[in-house]
PDB file of C-alpha atoms in Angstrom:
ATOM      1  CA  MET H1033      21.308 -15.079  54.505  1.00 57.00           C
ATOM      2  CA  SER H1034      24.421 -17.262  54.889  1.00 62.00           C
ATOM      3  CA  ASP H1035      27.832 -15.609  55.137  1.00 66.00           C
ATOM      4  CA  ASN H1036      28.967 -17.263  51.886  1.00 70.00           C
ATOM      5  CA  LEU H1037      25.911 -16.071  49.972  1.00 77.00           C
ATOM      6  CA  ARG H1038      26.290 -12.559  51.345  1.00 72.00           C
ATOM      7  CA  GLU H1039      29.976 -12.476  50.441  1.00 77.00           C
ATOM      8  CA  THR H1040      29.148 -13.628  46.910  1.00 82.00           C
ATOM      9  CA  ARG H1041      26.521 -10.915  46.496  1.00 83.00           C
ATOM     10  CA  VAL H1042      28.860  -8.209  47.790  1.00 82.00           C
ATOM     11  CA  LEU H1043      31.697  -9.296  45.516  1.00 80.00           C
ATOM     12  CA  SER H1044      29.324  -9.485  42.561  1.00 84.00           C
ATOM     13  CA  ALA H1045      28.135  -5.932  43.219  1.00 83.00           C
ATOM     14  CA  VAL H1046      31.681  -4.608  43.570  1.00 80.00           C
ATOM     15  CA  VAL H1047      32.814  -6.340  40.374  1.00 80.00           C
ATOM     16  CA  SER H1048      29.816  -4.981  38.457  1.00 83.00           C
ATOM     17  CA  LEU H1049      30.404  -1.415  39.648  1.00 82.00           C
ATOM     18  CA  VAL H1050      34.152  -1.563  38.999  1.00 79.00           C
ATOM     19  CA  ASP H1051      33.470  -2.951  35.513  1.00 79.00           C
ATOM     20  CA  SER H1052      31.307   0.116  34.895  1.00 77.00           C
ATOM     21  CA  LEU H1053      34.166   2.369  36.016  1.00 75.00           C
ATOM     22  CA  LEU H1054      36.429   0.745  33.427  1.00 71.00           C
ATOM     23  CA  ASP H1055      33.914   1.473  30.676  1.00 76.00           C
ATOM     24  CA  ASP H1056      32.346   4.652  29.310  1.00 75.00           C
ATOM     25  CA  PHE H1057      29.938   5.239  32.192  1.00 81.00           C
ATOM     26  CA  ASP H1058      27.389   7.876  33.155  1.00 85.00           C
ATOM     27  CA  VAL H1059      28.086   9.109  36.688  1.00 84.00           C
ATOM     28  CA  VAL H1060      24.433   9.761  37.627  1.00 86.00           C
ATOM     29  CA  ASP H1061      23.346   6.331  36.422  1.00 88.00           C
ATOM     30  CA  LEU H1062      26.254   4.626  38.181  1.00 87.00           C
ATOM     31  CA  LEU H1063      25.621   6.417  41.488  1.00 89.00           C
ATOM     32  CA  THR H1064      21.956   5.459  41.236  1.00 90.00           C
ATOM     33  CA  GLU H1065      22.931   1.818  40.723  1.00 90.00           C
ATOM     34  CA  LEU H1066      25.360   2.086  43.621  1.00 91.00           C
ATOM     35  CA  THR H1067      22.658   3.311  46.022  1.00 92.00           C
ATOM     36  CA  GLU H1068      20.336   0.531  44.816  1.00 93.00           C
ATOM     37  CA  ARG H1069      23.018  -2.114  45.410  1.00 91.00           C
ATOM     38  CA  CYS H1070      23.751  -0.687  48.842  1.00 91.00           C
ATOM     39  CA  ALA H1071      20.089  -0.902  49.884  1.00 93.00           C
ATOM     40  CA  GLU H1072      19.820  -4.464  48.557  1.00 92.00           C
ATOM     41  CA  LEU H1073      23.017  -5.742  50.156  1.00 90.00           C
ATOM     42  CA  LEU H1074      22.175  -4.317  53.576  1.00 90.00           C
ATOM     43  CA  ASP H1075      18.489  -5.223  53.290  1.00 91.00           C
ATOM     44  CA  VAL H1076      17.280  -1.696  54.052  1.00 94.00           C
ATOM     45  CA  ALA H1077      14.301   0.076  52.548  1.00 95.00           C
ATOM     46  CA  SER H1078      15.991   2.975  50.754  1.00 95.00           C
ATOM     47  CA  ALA H1079      19.244   4.798  50.128  1.00 95.00           C
ATOM     48  CA  GLY H1080      20.290   8.249  48.977  1.00 94.00           C
ATOM     49  CA  PHE H1081      23.498   9.921  47.838  1.00 94.00           C
ATOM     50  CA  LEU H1082      24.347  13.557  48.579  1.00 93.00           C
ATOM     51  CA  LEU H1083      27.204  15.389  46.878  1.00 89.00           C
ATOM     52  CA  ALA H1084      28.655  18.784  47.809  1.00 88.00           C
ATOM     53  CA  ASP H1085      29.270  21.562  45.299  1.00 82.00           C
ATOM     54  CA  PRO H1086      32.426  23.742  45.344  1.00 78.00           C
ATOM     55  CA  LEU H1087      30.724  26.015  47.909  1.00 80.00           C
ATOM     56  CA  GLN H1088      30.186  23.002  50.201  1.00 84.00           C
ATOM     57  CA  ARG H1089      26.430  22.971  49.694  1.00 88.00           C
ATOM     58  CA  LEU H1090      24.975  19.475  49.537  1.00 91.00           C
ATOM     59  CA  HIS H1091      22.778  18.330  46.657  1.00 91.00           C
ATOM     60  CA  LEU H1092      20.851  15.124  46.052  1.00 91.00           C
ATOM     61  CA  VAL H1093      22.428  13.057  43.264  1.00 90.00           C
ATOM     62  CA  ALA H1094      20.722   9.667  43.620  1.00 90.00           C
ATOM     63  CA  ALA H1095      17.921   8.020  45.590  1.00 92.00           C
ATOM     64  CA  THR H1096      16.314   4.591  45.401  1.00 93.00           C
ATOM     65  CA  SER H1097      12.771   5.796  46.101  1.00 91.00           C
ATOM     66  CA  GLU H1098      10.715   8.956  46.154  1.00 89.00           C
ATOM     67  CA  GLN H1099      10.420   8.595  49.959  1.00 92.00           C
ATOM     68  CA  ALA H1100      14.213   8.639  50.318  1.00 92.00           C
ATOM     69  CA  ARG H1101      14.447  11.482  47.815  1.00 92.00           C
ATOM     70  CA  ASP H1102      11.923  13.581  49.720  1.00 93.00           C
ATOM     71  CA  LEU H1103      13.579  12.892  53.068  1.00 94.00           C
ATOM     72  CA  GLU H1104      17.049  13.745  51.760  1.00 94.00           C
ATOM     73  CA  LEU H1105      15.706  16.990  50.311  1.00 93.00           C
ATOM     74  CA  PHE H1106      13.994  17.731  53.618  1.00 95.00           C
ATOM     75  CA  GLN H1107      17.349  17.341  55.387  1.00 94.00           C
ATOM     76  CA  LEU H1108      18.872  19.897  53.051  1.00 94.00           C
ATOM     77  CA  GLN H1109      16.025  22.351  53.530  1.00 94.00           C
ATOM     78  CA  ALA H1110      15.860  21.914  57.307  1.00 93.00           C
ATOM     79  CA  GLU H1111      19.673  21.891  57.572  1.00 93.00           C
ATOM     80  CA  GLU H1112      19.557  19.052  60.091  1.00 94.00           C
ATOM     81  CA  GLY H1113      19.808  15.288  59.990  1.00 94.00           C
ATOM     82  CA  PRO H1114      22.294  12.408  59.990  1.00 95.00           C
ATOM     83  CA  CYS H1115      23.578  12.913  56.432  1.00 95.00           C
ATOM     84  CA  ILE H1116      24.192  16.606  57.088  1.00 95.00           C
ATOM     85  CA  GLU H1117      26.021  15.740  60.305  1.00 96.00           C
ATOM     86  CA  SER H1118      28.080  13.001  58.679  1.00 95.00           C
ATOM     87  CA  TYR H1119      29.186  15.380  55.935  1.00 94.00           C
ATOM     88  CA  GLN H1120      30.052  18.141  58.401  1.00 94.00           C
ATOM     89  CA  THR H1121      31.989  15.923  60.827  1.00 94.00           C
ATOM     90  CA  GLY H1122      33.455  13.454  58.340  1.00 93.00           C
ATOM     91  CA  GLU H1123      32.311  10.610  60.607  1.00 93.00           C
ATOM     92  CA  PRO H1124      29.628   7.894  60.267  1.00 93.00           C
ATOM     93  CA  VAL H1125      26.307   8.580  61.974  1.00 94.00           C
ATOM     94  CA  LEU H1126      24.535   5.319  62.830  1.00 93.00           C
ATOM     95  CA  ILE H1127      21.082   5.622  64.378  1.00 94.00           C
ATOM     96  CA  ALA H1128      19.423   2.315  65.276  1.00 94.00           C
ATOM     97  CA  ASP H1129      16.204   3.958  66.509  1.00 95.00           C
ATOM     98  CA  MET H1130      15.445   7.509  65.395  1.00 91.00           C
ATOM     99  CA  GLY H1131      12.726   7.842  68.003  1.00 89.00           C
ATOM    100  CA  THR H1132      15.469   8.246  70.620  1.00 91.00           C
ATOM    101  CA  HIS H1133      16.962  11.236  68.776  1.00 91.00           C
ATOM    102  CA  ILE H1134      13.971  13.588  68.602  1.00 90.00           C
ATOM    103  CA  ASP H1135      15.867  16.239  70.600  1.00 92.00           C
ATOM    104  CA  ARG H1136      18.864  15.984  68.297  1.00 93.00           C
ATOM    105  CA  TRP H1137      16.957  16.521  65.009  1.00 94.00           C
ATOM    106  CA  PRO H1138      13.334  17.352  65.890  1.00 94.00           C
ATOM    107  CA  ARG H1139      12.151  18.238  62.390  1.00 95.00           C
ATOM    108  CA  PHE H1140      14.047  15.480  60.614  1.00 95.00           C
ATOM    109  CA  VAL H1141      12.930  12.719  63.006  1.00 94.00           C
ATOM    110  CA  SER H1142       9.322  13.805  62.604  1.00 95.00           C
ATOM    111  CA  ALA H1143       9.612  13.811  58.798  1.00 95.00           C
ATOM    112  CA  ALA H1144      11.359  10.429  58.804  1.00 94.00           C
ATOM    113  CA  ALA H1145       8.647   8.889  60.975  1.00 94.00           C
ATOM    114  CA  GLU H1146       5.980  10.277  58.657  1.00 94.00           C
ATOM    115  CA  ALA H1147       7.790   8.672  55.712  1.00 93.00           C
ATOM    116  CA  GLY H1148       7.816   5.337  57.563  1.00 94.00           C
ATOM    117  CA  PHE H1149      11.522   5.186  58.458  1.00 96.00           C
ATOM    118  CA  SER H1150      12.749   4.069  61.899  1.00 95.00           C
ATOM    119  CA  SER H1151      16.521   3.848  61.504  1.00 95.00           C
ATOM    120  CA  VAL H1152      19.153   5.669  59.463  1.00 95.00           C
ATOM    121  CA  TYR H1153      22.824   5.201  58.729  1.00 95.00           C
ATOM    122  CA  ALA H1154      24.974   7.878  57.107  1.00 95.00           C
ATOM    123  CA  VAL H1155      28.606   7.573  56.052  1.00 94.00           C
ATOM    124  CA  PRO H1156      30.871  10.287  54.641  1.00 93.00           C
ATOM    125  CA  VAL H1157      32.198  10.053  51.105  1.00 90.00           C
ATOM    126  CA  ARG H1158      35.849  11.095  51.290  1.00 86.00           C
ATOM    127  CA  ALA H1159      38.760  11.685  48.907  1.00 78.00           C
ATOM    128  CA  ALA H1160      42.124  13.440  49.230  1.00 70.00           C
ATOM    129  CA  GLY H1161      41.386  14.480  52.801  1.00 76.00           C
ATOM    130  CA  ALA H1162      38.149  16.188  51.773  1.00 82.00           C
ATOM    131  CA  VAL H1163      34.555  15.093  52.404  1.00 89.00           C
ATOM    132  CA  LEU H1164      32.714  15.118  49.084  1.00 89.00           C
ATOM    133  CA  GLY H1165      29.281  14.100  50.321  1.00 91.00           C
ATOM    134  CA  ALA H1166      27.370  11.461  52.262  1.00 94.00           C
ATOM    135  CA  LEU H1167      25.672   8.140  51.590  1.00 94.00           C
ATOM    136  CA  GLY H1168      22.482   7.640  53.595  1.00 95.00           C
ATOM    137  CA  LEU H1169      20.577   4.417  54.291  1.00 95.00           C
ATOM    138  CA  PHE H1170      17.009   4.395  55.603  1.00 96.00           C
ATOM    139  CA  ASP H1171      15.075   1.447  56.996  1.00 96.00           C
ATOM    140  CA  THR H1172      11.540   0.897  58.237  1.00 95.00           C
ATOM    141  CA  ARG H1173      12.794  -1.227  61.146  1.00 94.00           C
ATOM    142  CA  PRO H1174      15.004  -0.250  64.096  1.00 93.00           C
ATOM    143  CA  GLY H1175      18.342  -2.030  64.147  1.00 92.00           C
ATOM    144  CA  GLU H1176      22.124  -1.799  64.261  1.00 90.00           C
ATOM    145  CA  LEU H1177      24.631  -2.227  61.454  1.00 89.00           C
ATOM    146  CA  THR H1178      27.128  -5.025  61.921  1.00 89.00           C
ATOM    147  CA  GLU H1179      30.843  -4.531  61.313  1.00 88.00           C
ATOM    148  CA  ALA H1180      30.424  -6.394  58.019  1.00 87.00           C
ATOM    149  CA  ASP H1181      27.573  -4.042  57.069  1.00 90.00           C
ATOM    150  CA  ARG H1182      29.737  -1.003  57.768  1.00 89.00           C
ATOM    151  CA  LEU H1183      32.529  -2.389  55.627  1.00 88.00           C
ATOM    152  CA  VAL H1184      30.109  -2.883  52.732  1.00 89.00           C
ATOM    153  CA  VAL H1185      28.832   0.698  53.011  1.00 90.00           C
ATOM    154  CA  GLN H1186      32.337   2.126  53.205  1.00 88.00           C
ATOM    155  CA  THR H1187      33.484   0.064  50.218  1.00 88.00           C
ATOM    156  CA  LEU H1188      30.612   1.366  48.099  1.00 89.00           C
ATOM    157  CA  ALA H1189      31.312   4.911  49.294  1.00 88.00           C
ATOM    158  CA  HIS H1190      34.906   4.525  48.060  1.00 86.00           C
ATOM    159  CA  ILE H1191      33.647   3.332  44.678  1.00 86.00           C
ATOM    160  CA  ALA H1192      31.390   6.384  44.535  1.00 86.00           C
ATOM    161  CA  CYS H1193      34.451   8.602  45.059  1.00 83.00           C
ATOM    162  CA  VAL H1194      36.255   6.914  42.193  1.00 81.00           C
ATOM    163  CA  ALA H1195      33.194   7.373  39.966  1.00 82.00           C
ATOM    164  CA  VAL H1196      33.000  11.090  40.697  1.00 81.00           C
ATOM    165  CA  LEU H1197      36.742  11.676  40.335  1.00 78.00           C
ATOM    166  CA  GLN H1198      37.437   9.253  37.493  1.00 71.00           C
ATOM    167  CA  GLU H1199      38.780  11.843  35.089  1.00 49.00           C
ATOM    168  CA  HIS H1200      40.954  13.718  37.580  1.00 46.00           C
ATOM    169  CA  PRO H1201      43.643  12.839  40.139  1.00 44.00           C
ATOM    170  CA  PRO H1202      42.077  12.714  43.626  1.00 46.00           C
ATOM    171  CA  THR H1203      43.621  15.858  45.111  1.00 45.00           C
ATOM    172  CA  ALA H1204      41.744  18.588  46.912  1.00 44.00           C
ATOM    173  CA  ALA H1205      42.668  21.086  44.194  1.00 43.00           C
ATOM    174  CA  THR H1206      41.175  19.051  41.355  1.00 43.00           C
ATOM    175  CA  VAL H1207      37.841  17.771  42.635  1.00 48.00           C
ATOM    176  CA  ILE H1208      35.789  20.839  41.710  1.00 49.00           C
ATOM    177  CA  SER H1209      35.338  20.107  37.990  1.00 56.00           C
ATOM    178  CA  PRO H1210      34.056  16.512  38.317  1.00 57.00           C
ATOM    179  CA  LEU H1211      31.823  17.481  41.240  1.00 60.00           C
ATOM    180  CA  ARG H1212      30.258  20.248  39.171  1.00 66.00           C
ATOM    181  CA  SER H1213      29.793  17.887  36.224  1.00 68.00           C
ATOM    182  CA  ALA H1214      28.019  15.280  38.378  1.00 72.00           C
ATOM    183  CA  LEU H1215      25.716  17.863  39.928  1.00 73.00           C
ATOM    184  CA  ILE H1216      24.800  19.421  36.595  1.00 76.00           C
ATOM    185  CA  GLY H1217      24.057  15.961  35.233  1.00 79.00           C
ATOM    186  CA  ARG H1218      21.692  15.251  38.108  1.00 78.00           C
ATOM    187  CA  VAL H1219      19.810  18.528  37.545  1.00 82.00           C
ATOM    188  CA  ILE H1220      19.278  17.662  33.877  1.00 86.00           C
ATOM    189  CA  VAL H1221      18.063  14.159  34.764  1.00 85.00           C
ATOM    190  CA  GLU H1222      15.625  15.579  37.339  1.00 84.00           C
ATOM    191  CA  GLN H1223      14.219  17.973  34.730  1.00 88.00           C
ATOM    192  CA  ALA H1224      13.756  15.154  32.240  1.00 88.00           C
ATOM    193  CA  LYS H1225      12.188  12.917  34.874  1.00 86.00           C
ATOM    194  CA  GLY H1226       9.630  15.593  35.720  1.00 88.00           C
ATOM    195  CA  PHE H1227       8.902  16.190  32.040  1.00 89.00           C
ATOM    196  CA  VAL H1228       8.326  12.485  31.326  1.00 90.00           C
ATOM    197  CA  SER H1229       6.164  12.148  34.429  1.00 88.00           C
ATOM    198  CA  GLU H1230       3.931  15.017  33.314  1.00 88.00           C
ATOM    199  CA  VAL H1231       3.713  14.129  29.616  1.00 87.00           C
ATOM    200  CA  LEU H1232       3.127  10.398  30.073  1.00 89.00           C
ATOM    201  CA  GLY H1233       1.144  10.631  33.306  1.00 89.00           C
ATOM    202  CA  VAL H1234       3.370   8.258  35.274  1.00 88.00           C
ATOM    203  CA  PRO H1235       4.863   8.579  38.792  1.00 87.00           C
ATOM    204  CA  MET H1236       8.309  10.124  39.135  1.00 87.00           C
ATOM    205  CA  ASP H1237       9.903   6.771  40.056  1.00 85.00           C
ATOM    206  CA  GLU H1238       8.476   5.191  36.905  1.00 88.00           C
ATOM    207  CA  ALA H1239       9.600   8.133  34.753  1.00 88.00           C
ATOM    208  CA  PHE H1240      13.161   7.668  35.999  1.00 87.00           C
ATOM    209  CA  ARG H1241      13.059   3.906  35.366  1.00 87.00           C
ATOM    210  CA  LEU H1242      11.859   4.545  31.813  1.00 89.00           C
ATOM    211  CA  LEU H1243      14.726   6.940  31.107  1.00 89.00           C
ATOM    212  CA  ARG H1244      17.293   4.499  32.503  1.00 87.00           C
ATOM    213  CA  THR H1245      15.839   1.553  30.578  1.00 89.00           C
ATOM    214  CA  TYR H1246      15.803   3.558  27.352  1.00 89.00           C
ATOM    215  CA  SER H1247      19.373   4.822  27.756  1.00 89.00           C
ATOM    216  CA  ARG H1248      20.775   1.407  28.663  1.00 86.00           C
ATOM    217  CA  SER H1249      18.984  -0.389  25.837  1.00 88.00           C
ATOM    218  CA  ARG H1250      20.668   1.981  23.365  1.00 88.00           C
ATOM    219  CA  GLY H1251      24.045   2.182  25.065  1.00 86.00           C
ATOM    220  CA  GLU H1252      23.650   5.904  25.721  1.00 86.00           C
ATOM    221  CA  HIS H1253      24.473   7.924  28.804  1.00 86.00           C
ATOM    222  CA  LEU H1254      21.466   8.699  30.969  1.00 86.00           C
ATOM    223  CA  THR H1255      22.403  12.380  31.130  1.00 87.00           C
ATOM    224  CA  ASP H1256      22.783  12.547  27.337  1.00 88.00           C
ATOM    225  CA  VAL H1257      19.274  11.156  26.860  1.00 88.00           C
ATOM    226  CA  ALA H1258      17.916  13.606  29.442  1.00 88.00           C
ATOM    227  CA  ARG H1259      19.719  16.510  27.808  1.00 88.00           C
ATOM    228  CA  ARG H1260      18.389  15.588  24.370  1.00 88.00           C
ATOM    229  CA  LEU H1261      14.857  15.276  25.714  1.00 87.00           C
ATOM    230  CA  MET H1262      14.954  18.724  27.286  1.00 86.00           C
ATOM    231  CA  ARG H1263      16.917  20.633  24.622  1.00 84.00           C
ATOM    232  CA  ASP H1264      16.283  19.035  21.231  1.00 82.00           C
ATOM    233  CA  ARG H1265      12.693  19.604  20.114  1.00 80.00           C
ATOM    234  CA  HIS H1266      13.297  17.800  16.822  1.00 81.00           C
ATOM    235  CA  THR H1267      14.120  14.435  18.419  1.00 81.00           C
ATOM    236  CA  ARG H1268      11.803  14.809  21.420  1.00 83.00           C
ATOM    237  CA  PRO H1269       8.633  13.334  19.793  1.00 85.00           C
ATOM    238  CA  GLU H1270      10.458  10.151  18.750  1.00 87.00           C
ATOM    239  CA  LEU H1271      11.987   9.773  22.201  1.00 86.00           C
ATOM    240  CA  ILE H1272       8.580  10.174  23.858  1.00 86.00           C
ATOM    241  CA  ARG H1273       7.133   7.547  21.499  1.00 87.00           C
ATOM    242  CA  SER H1274       9.902   5.142  22.482  1.00 88.00           C
ATOM    243  CA  LEU H1275       9.249   5.729  26.179  1.00 87.00           C
ATOM    244  CA  THR H1276       5.522   5.178  25.602  1.00 88.00           C
ATOM    245  CA  GLU H1277       6.297   1.864  23.900  1.00 86.00           C
ATOM    246  CA  LEU H1278       8.317   0.816  26.956  1.00 86.00           C
ATOM    247  CA  ILE H1279       5.255   1.416  29.124  1.00 83.00           C
ATOM    248  CA  HIS H1280       3.085  -0.759  26.873  1.00 77.00           C
ATOM    249  CA  ARG H1281       5.644  -3.573  26.896  1.00 79.00           C
ATOM    250  CA  ARG H1282       5.555  -3.679  30.693  1.00 67.00           C
ATOM    251  CA  ARG H1283       1.795  -4.103  30.800  1.00 61.00           C
TER     252      ARG H1283
END
């Protein structure tokens, strides 16, 4: 890819995400789009976004694939891995070849290899002197990030901070409420994704894409659609019919 084309794609992604911040956006949907853009711009296989709760426990908020989702969750369960380390130290962790770090994270490296990943890059998400989470990138090929790549990742991490803290000034004393809101939203979306997957017999990735497509086509927040699906039995049948129609249109 030429430098001019890459610059155009990066600027286009930044403008699109900032436009979303200036509108009535859904934080879970926006963070999902942000991880997707990050993976595309850096030409890596997958990306994931971890956010800490007020007790400094990390939670998965967005992932571009089920493989990235599973590996991020494995990091949290095993309490080891580059995203954990990046969050704890507040520094980037850039691993060009995970096979050379088996002693550093034995369980994580084994799980990553099983998932087909060879390299990983994790950057902290920071605001007001506090680390709010970590953005992780996973690729199937060994390789280094260039300085331009690192700048792209850090720029998107800054946008993620703004998305999470949009309604509150970015001070350490005021980040708890928006963090909690984002995490609760992700839990509701995960519940709805699992429900759609089971009811319609589709993979989890497809269930999530259906919910996002439905919410965007109607100008609704993703978390609002998920909440209605899980809590409102009166509107649930109609929503399921609409999601079923989306499946048929794609075939």
